[in-house]
CSV table of C-alpha atoms in Angstrom, one decimal:
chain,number,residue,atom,x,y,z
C,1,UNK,CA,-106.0,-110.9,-109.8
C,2,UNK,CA,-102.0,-110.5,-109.5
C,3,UNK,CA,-101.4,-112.6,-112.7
C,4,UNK,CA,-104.4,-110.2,-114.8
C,5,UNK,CA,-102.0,-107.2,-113.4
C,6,UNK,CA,-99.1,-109.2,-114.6
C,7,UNK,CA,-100.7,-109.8,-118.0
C,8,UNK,CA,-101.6,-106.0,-118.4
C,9,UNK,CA,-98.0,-105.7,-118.1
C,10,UNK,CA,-96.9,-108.0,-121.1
C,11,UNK,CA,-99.3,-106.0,-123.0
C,12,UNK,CA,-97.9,-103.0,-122.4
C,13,UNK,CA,-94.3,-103.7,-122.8
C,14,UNK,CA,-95.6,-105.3,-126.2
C,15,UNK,CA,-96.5,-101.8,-127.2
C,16,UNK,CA,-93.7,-100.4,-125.9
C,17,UNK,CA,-90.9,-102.3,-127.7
C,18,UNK,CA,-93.0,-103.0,-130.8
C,19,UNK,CA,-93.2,-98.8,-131.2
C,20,UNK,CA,-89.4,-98.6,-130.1
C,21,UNK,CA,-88.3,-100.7,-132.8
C,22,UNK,CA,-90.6,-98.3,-135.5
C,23,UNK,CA,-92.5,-101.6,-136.4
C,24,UNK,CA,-96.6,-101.1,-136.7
C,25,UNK,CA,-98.9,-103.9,-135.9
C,26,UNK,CA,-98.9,-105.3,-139.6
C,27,UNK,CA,-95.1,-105.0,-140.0
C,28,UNK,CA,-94.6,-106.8,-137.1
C,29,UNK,CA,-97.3,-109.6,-137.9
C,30,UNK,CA,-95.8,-109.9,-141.3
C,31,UNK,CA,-92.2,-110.4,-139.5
C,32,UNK,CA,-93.5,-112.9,-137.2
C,33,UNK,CA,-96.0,-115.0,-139.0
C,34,UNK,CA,-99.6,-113.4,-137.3
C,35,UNK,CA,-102.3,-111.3,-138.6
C,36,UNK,CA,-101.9,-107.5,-137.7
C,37,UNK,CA,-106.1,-108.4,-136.7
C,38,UNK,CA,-103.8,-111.1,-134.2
C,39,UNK,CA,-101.6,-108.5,-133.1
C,40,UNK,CA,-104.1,-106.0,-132.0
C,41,UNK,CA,-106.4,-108.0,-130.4
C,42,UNK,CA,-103.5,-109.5,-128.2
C,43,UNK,CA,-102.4,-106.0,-127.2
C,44,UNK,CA,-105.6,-104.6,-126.4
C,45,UNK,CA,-106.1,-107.8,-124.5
C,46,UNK,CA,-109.2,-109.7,-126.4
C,47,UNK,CA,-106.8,-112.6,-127.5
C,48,UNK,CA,-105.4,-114.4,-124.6
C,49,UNK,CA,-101.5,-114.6,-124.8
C,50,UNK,CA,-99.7,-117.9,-125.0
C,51,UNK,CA,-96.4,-119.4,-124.8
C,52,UNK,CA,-95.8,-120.1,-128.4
C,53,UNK,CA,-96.9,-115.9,-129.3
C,54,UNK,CA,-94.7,-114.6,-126.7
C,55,UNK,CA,-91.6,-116.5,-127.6
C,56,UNK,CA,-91.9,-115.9,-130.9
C,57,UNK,CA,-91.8,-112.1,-129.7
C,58,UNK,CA,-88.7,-112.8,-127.4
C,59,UNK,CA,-87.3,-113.8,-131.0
C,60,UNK,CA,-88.7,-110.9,-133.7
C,61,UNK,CA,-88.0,-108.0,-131.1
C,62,UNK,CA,-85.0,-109.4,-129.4
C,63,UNK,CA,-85.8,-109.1,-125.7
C,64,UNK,CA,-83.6,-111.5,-124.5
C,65,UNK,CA,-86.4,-114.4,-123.5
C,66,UNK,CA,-87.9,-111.3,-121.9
C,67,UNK,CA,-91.9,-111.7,-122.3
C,68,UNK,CA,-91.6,-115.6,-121.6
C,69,UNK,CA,-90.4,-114.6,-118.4
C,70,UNK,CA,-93.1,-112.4,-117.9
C,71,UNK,CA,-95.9,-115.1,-118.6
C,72,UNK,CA,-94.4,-117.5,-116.5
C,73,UNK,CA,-94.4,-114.6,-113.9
C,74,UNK,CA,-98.2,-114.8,-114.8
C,75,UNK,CA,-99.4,-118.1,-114.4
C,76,UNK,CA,-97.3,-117.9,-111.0
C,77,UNK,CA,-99.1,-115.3,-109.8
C,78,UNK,CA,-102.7,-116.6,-110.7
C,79,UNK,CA,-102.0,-119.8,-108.7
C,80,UNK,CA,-104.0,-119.4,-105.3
C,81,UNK,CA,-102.1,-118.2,-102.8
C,82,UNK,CA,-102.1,-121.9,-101.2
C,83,UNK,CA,-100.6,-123.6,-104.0
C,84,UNK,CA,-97.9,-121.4,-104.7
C,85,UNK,CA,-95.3,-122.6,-101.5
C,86,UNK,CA,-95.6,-126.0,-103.2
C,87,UNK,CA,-94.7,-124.8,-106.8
C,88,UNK,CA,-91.8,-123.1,-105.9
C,89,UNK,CA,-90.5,-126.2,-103.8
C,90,UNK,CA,-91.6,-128.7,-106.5
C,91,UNK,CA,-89.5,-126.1,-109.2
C,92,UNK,CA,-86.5,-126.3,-106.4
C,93,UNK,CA,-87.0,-129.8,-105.6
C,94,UNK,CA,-84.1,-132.7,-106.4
C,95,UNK,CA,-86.4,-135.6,-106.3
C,96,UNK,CA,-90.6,-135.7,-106.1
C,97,UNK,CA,-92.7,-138.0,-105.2
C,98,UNK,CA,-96.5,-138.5,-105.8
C,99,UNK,CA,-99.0,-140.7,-105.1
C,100,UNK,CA,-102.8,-140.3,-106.2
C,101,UNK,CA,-105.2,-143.2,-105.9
C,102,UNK,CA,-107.7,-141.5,-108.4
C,103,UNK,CA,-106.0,-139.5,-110.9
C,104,UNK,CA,-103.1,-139.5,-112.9
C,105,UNK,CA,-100.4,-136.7,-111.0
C,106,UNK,CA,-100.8,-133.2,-112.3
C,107,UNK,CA,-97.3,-133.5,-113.8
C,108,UNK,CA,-98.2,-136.2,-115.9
C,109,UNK,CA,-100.9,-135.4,-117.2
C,110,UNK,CA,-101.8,-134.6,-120.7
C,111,UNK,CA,-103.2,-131.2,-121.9
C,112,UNK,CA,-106.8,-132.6,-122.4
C,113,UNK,CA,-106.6,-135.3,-119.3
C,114,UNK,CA,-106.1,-131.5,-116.9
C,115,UNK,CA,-108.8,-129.7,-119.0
C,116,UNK,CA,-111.4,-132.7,-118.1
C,117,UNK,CA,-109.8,-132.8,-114.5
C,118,UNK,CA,-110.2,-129.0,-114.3
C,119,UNK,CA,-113.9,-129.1,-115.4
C,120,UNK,CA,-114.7,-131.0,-112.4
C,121,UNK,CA,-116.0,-127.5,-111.2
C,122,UNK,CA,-118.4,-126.9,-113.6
C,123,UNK,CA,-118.8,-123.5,-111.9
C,124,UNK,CA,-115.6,-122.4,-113.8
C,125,UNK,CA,-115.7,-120.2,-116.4
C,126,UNK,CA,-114.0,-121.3,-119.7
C,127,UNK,CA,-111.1,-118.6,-119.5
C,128,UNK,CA,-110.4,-119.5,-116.1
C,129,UNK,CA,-110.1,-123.3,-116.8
C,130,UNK,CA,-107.9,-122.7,-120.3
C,131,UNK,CA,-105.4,-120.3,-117.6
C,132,UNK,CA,-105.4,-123.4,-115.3
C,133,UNK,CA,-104.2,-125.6,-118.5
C,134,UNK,CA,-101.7,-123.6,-119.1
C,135,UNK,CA,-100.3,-123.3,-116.3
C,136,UNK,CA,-100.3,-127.3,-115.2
C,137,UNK,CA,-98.7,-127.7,-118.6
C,138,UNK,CA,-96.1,-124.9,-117.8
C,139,UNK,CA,-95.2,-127.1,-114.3
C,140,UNK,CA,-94.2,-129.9,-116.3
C,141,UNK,CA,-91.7,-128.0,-118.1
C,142,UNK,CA,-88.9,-129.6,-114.9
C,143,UNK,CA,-89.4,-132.5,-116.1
C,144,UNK,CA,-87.4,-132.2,-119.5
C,145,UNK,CA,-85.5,-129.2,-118.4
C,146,UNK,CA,-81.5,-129.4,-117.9
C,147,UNK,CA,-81.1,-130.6,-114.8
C,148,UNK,CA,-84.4,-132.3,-113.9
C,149,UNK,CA,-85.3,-133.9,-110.8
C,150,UNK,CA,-86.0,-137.4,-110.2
C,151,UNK,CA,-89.7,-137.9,-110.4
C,152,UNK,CA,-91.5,-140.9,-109.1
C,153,UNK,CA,-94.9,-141.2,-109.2
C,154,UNK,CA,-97.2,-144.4,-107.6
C,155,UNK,CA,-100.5,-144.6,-109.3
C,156,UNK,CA,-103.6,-146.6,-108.3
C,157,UNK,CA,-104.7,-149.0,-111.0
C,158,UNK,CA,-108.4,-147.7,-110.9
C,159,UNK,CA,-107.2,-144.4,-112.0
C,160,UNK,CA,-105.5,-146.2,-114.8
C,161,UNK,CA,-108.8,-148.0,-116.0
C,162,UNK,CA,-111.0,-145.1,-116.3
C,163,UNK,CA,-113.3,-145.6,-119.6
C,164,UNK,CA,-112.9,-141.9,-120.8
C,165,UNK,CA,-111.6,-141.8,-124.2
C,166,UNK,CA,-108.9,-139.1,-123.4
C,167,UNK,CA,-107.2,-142.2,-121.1
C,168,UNK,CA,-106.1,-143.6,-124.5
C,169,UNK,CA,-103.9,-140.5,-125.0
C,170,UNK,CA,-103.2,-140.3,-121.3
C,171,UNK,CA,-101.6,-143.8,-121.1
C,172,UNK,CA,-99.3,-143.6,-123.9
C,173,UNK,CA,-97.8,-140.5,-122.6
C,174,UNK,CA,-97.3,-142.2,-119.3
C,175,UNK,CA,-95.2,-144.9,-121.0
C,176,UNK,CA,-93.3,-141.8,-122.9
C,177,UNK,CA,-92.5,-140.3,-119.6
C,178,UNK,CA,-91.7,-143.5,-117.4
C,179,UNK,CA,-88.8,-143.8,-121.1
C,180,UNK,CA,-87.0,-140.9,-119.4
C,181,UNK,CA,-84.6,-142.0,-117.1
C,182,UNK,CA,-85.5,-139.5,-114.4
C,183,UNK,CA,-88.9,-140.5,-114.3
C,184,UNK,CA,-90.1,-143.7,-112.3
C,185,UNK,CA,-93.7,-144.6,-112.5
C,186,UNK,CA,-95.0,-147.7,-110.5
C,187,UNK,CA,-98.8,-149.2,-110.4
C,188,UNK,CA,-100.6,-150.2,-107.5
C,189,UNK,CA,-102.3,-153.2,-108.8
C,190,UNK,CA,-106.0,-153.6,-108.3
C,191,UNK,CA,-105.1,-157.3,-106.0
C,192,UNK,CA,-103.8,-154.8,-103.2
C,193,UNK,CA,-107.2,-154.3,-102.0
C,194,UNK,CA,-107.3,-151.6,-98.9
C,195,UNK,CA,-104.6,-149.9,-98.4
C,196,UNK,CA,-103.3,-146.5,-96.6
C,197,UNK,CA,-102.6,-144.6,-99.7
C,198,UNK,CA,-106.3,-144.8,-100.5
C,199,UNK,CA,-107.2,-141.6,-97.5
C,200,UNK,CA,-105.8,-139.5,-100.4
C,201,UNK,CA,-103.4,-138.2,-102.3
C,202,UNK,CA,-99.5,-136.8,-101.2
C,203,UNK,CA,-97.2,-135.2,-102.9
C,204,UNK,CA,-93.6,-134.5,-101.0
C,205,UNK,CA,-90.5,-132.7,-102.9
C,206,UNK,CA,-86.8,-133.2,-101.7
C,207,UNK,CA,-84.7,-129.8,-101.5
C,208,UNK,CA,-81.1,-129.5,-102.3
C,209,UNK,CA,-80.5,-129.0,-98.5
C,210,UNK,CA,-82.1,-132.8,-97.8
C,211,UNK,CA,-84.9,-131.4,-96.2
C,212,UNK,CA,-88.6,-132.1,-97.3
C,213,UNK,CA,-91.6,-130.6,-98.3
C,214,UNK,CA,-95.1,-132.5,-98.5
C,215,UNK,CA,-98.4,-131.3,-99.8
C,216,UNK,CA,-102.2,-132.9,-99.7
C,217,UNK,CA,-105.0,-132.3,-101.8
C,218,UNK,CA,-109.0,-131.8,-100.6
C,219,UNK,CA,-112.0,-130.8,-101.6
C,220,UNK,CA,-111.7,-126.9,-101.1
C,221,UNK,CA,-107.8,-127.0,-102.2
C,222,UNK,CA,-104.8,-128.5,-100.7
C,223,UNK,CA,-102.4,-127.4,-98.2
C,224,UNK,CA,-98.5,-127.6,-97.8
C,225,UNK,CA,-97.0,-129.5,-95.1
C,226,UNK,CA,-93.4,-128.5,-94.1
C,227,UNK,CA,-93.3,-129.1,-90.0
C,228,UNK,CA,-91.4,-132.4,-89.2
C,229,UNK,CA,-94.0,-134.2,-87.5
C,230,UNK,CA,-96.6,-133.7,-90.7
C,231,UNK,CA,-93.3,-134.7,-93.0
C,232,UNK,CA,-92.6,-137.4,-90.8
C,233,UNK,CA,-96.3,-138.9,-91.1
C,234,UNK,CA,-96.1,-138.1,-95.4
C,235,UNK,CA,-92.8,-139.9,-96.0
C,236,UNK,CA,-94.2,-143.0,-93.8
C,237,UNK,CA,-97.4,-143.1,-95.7
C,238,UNK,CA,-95.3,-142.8,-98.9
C,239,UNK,CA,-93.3,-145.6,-97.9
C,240,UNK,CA,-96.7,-147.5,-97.5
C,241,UNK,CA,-98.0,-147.0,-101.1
C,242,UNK,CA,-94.7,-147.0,-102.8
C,243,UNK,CA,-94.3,-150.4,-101.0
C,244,UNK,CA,-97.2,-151.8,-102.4
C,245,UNK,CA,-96.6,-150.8,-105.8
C,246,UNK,CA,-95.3,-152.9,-108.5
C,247,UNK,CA,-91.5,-152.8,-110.0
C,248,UNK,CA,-90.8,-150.3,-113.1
C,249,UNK,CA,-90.7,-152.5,-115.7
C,250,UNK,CA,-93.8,-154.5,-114.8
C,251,UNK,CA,-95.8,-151.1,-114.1
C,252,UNK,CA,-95.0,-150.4,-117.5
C,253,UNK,CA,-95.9,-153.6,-119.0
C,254,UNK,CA,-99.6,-153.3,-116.8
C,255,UNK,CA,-100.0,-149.8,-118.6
C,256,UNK,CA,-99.3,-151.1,-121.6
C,257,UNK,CA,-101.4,-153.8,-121.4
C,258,UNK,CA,-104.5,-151.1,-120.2
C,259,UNK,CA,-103.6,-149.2,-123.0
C,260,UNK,CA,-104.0,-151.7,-125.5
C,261,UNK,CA,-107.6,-152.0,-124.3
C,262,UNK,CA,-109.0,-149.3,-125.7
C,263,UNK,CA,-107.7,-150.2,-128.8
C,264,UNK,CA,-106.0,-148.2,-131.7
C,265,UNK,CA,-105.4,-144.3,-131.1
């Protein structure tokens, strides 16, 4: 895979500038708070890398934000090759707009609300369901960056009332995000019965330009949608969902309210 290949490559410019600056494995360990055991076993690739050890590399060796770059390169490249138009439109985007009547939207979901999510194919293999984590988490990253765009997201109230106890978790980061002003979340309530939204989940991202992109999910993947006749049909089944979706504040007070059901975090 491109993103292994891409890995490899953080690995080797590890080495690299580690031996250019005359630092060993311990010396730099002891200069960046890891284990020379931690050190090794990330360059000879038997410890996965993360965000948090690769910026703290940008920082001891002074590449210039240069291996956070690189694993961002990464988790790009190990998207499949169908999901990859959408994230570079939903990382260009000025406003998104999601609707799922079972789930909570990838970008707002917690670290262990995608791990379950991701385990739905229990096929997966461990490794290849922690990359996936990663990487959702790296999307969300828009949301608090410097100019973010506006986000809103309709929700069906059945995906809210789910009895796992990660939801707990999962709701009270919902009614963190919908406190950023950027972020709008509305509920479907439950009294809606039938509606269109319910054929599946949309997702459509606004470009600087005014035009739109849309993307669907399915059971073998998703696909993106940019011709004007499939935008066309997206934004009016948007406006079908988002119409029957409660206000802001009274979303937030019917999350609040399923939160409190499953008690005390």
């Amino acid at each position: 895979m491109e993103s292994e290949q891409t890995a490899d490559l953080i690995r080797t410019q590890l080495r690299r500038i580690r031996t250019a600056a005359g630092l060993n494995q311990e010396e730099l360990g002891r200069r960046a708070n890891y284990s020379a055991s931690t050190i090794s076993a990330v360059e000879t690739g038997t410890r996965p890398l993360d965000k948090a050890y690769v910026k703290r590399m940008d920082e001891v060796l002074d590449t210039g934000g240069l291996f956070e770059s690189l694993l961002r390169m990464a988790e790009r490249d190990g998207q499949p090759s169908w999901f990859r138009p959408w994230l570079e439109a939903e990382r260009n985007a000025t406003q998104l707009r999601y609707f799922n009547p079972t789930l909570v939207p990838g970008l707002l979901q917690t670290e262990n609300y995608a791990r379950a999510v991701l385990r739905f194919d229990d096929t997966k293999p461990e490794a290849e369901v922690e990359r996936q984590v990663a990487a959702r988490l790296e999307r969300q990253e828009i949301l608090v960056r410097e100019h973010p765009p506006q986000v809103i997201a309709v929700i069906d109230e059945a995906a809210l009332r789910r009895t796992d106890a990660i939801m707990a978790e999962q709701l009270a980061h919902l009614l963190r995000m919908a406190d950023l002003p950027h972020v709008h979340i509305h509920v479907i309530p439950a009294d809606a019965g039938l509606h269109v939204g319910l054929s599946g989940p949309l997702a459509l991202a606004r470009l600087a330009d005014g035009s739109w992109v849309g993307h669907i999910d399915n059971q073998l993947g998703g696909s993106v949608v940019n011709g004007d006749e499939g935008v066309a049909t997206l934004l009016t089944r948007w406006e079908g969902v988002r119409g029957l979706a409660l206000p802001r504040n009274l979303s937030g007070a019917l999350v609040k309210e399923v939160e409190s059901q499953h008690g005390p975090q």
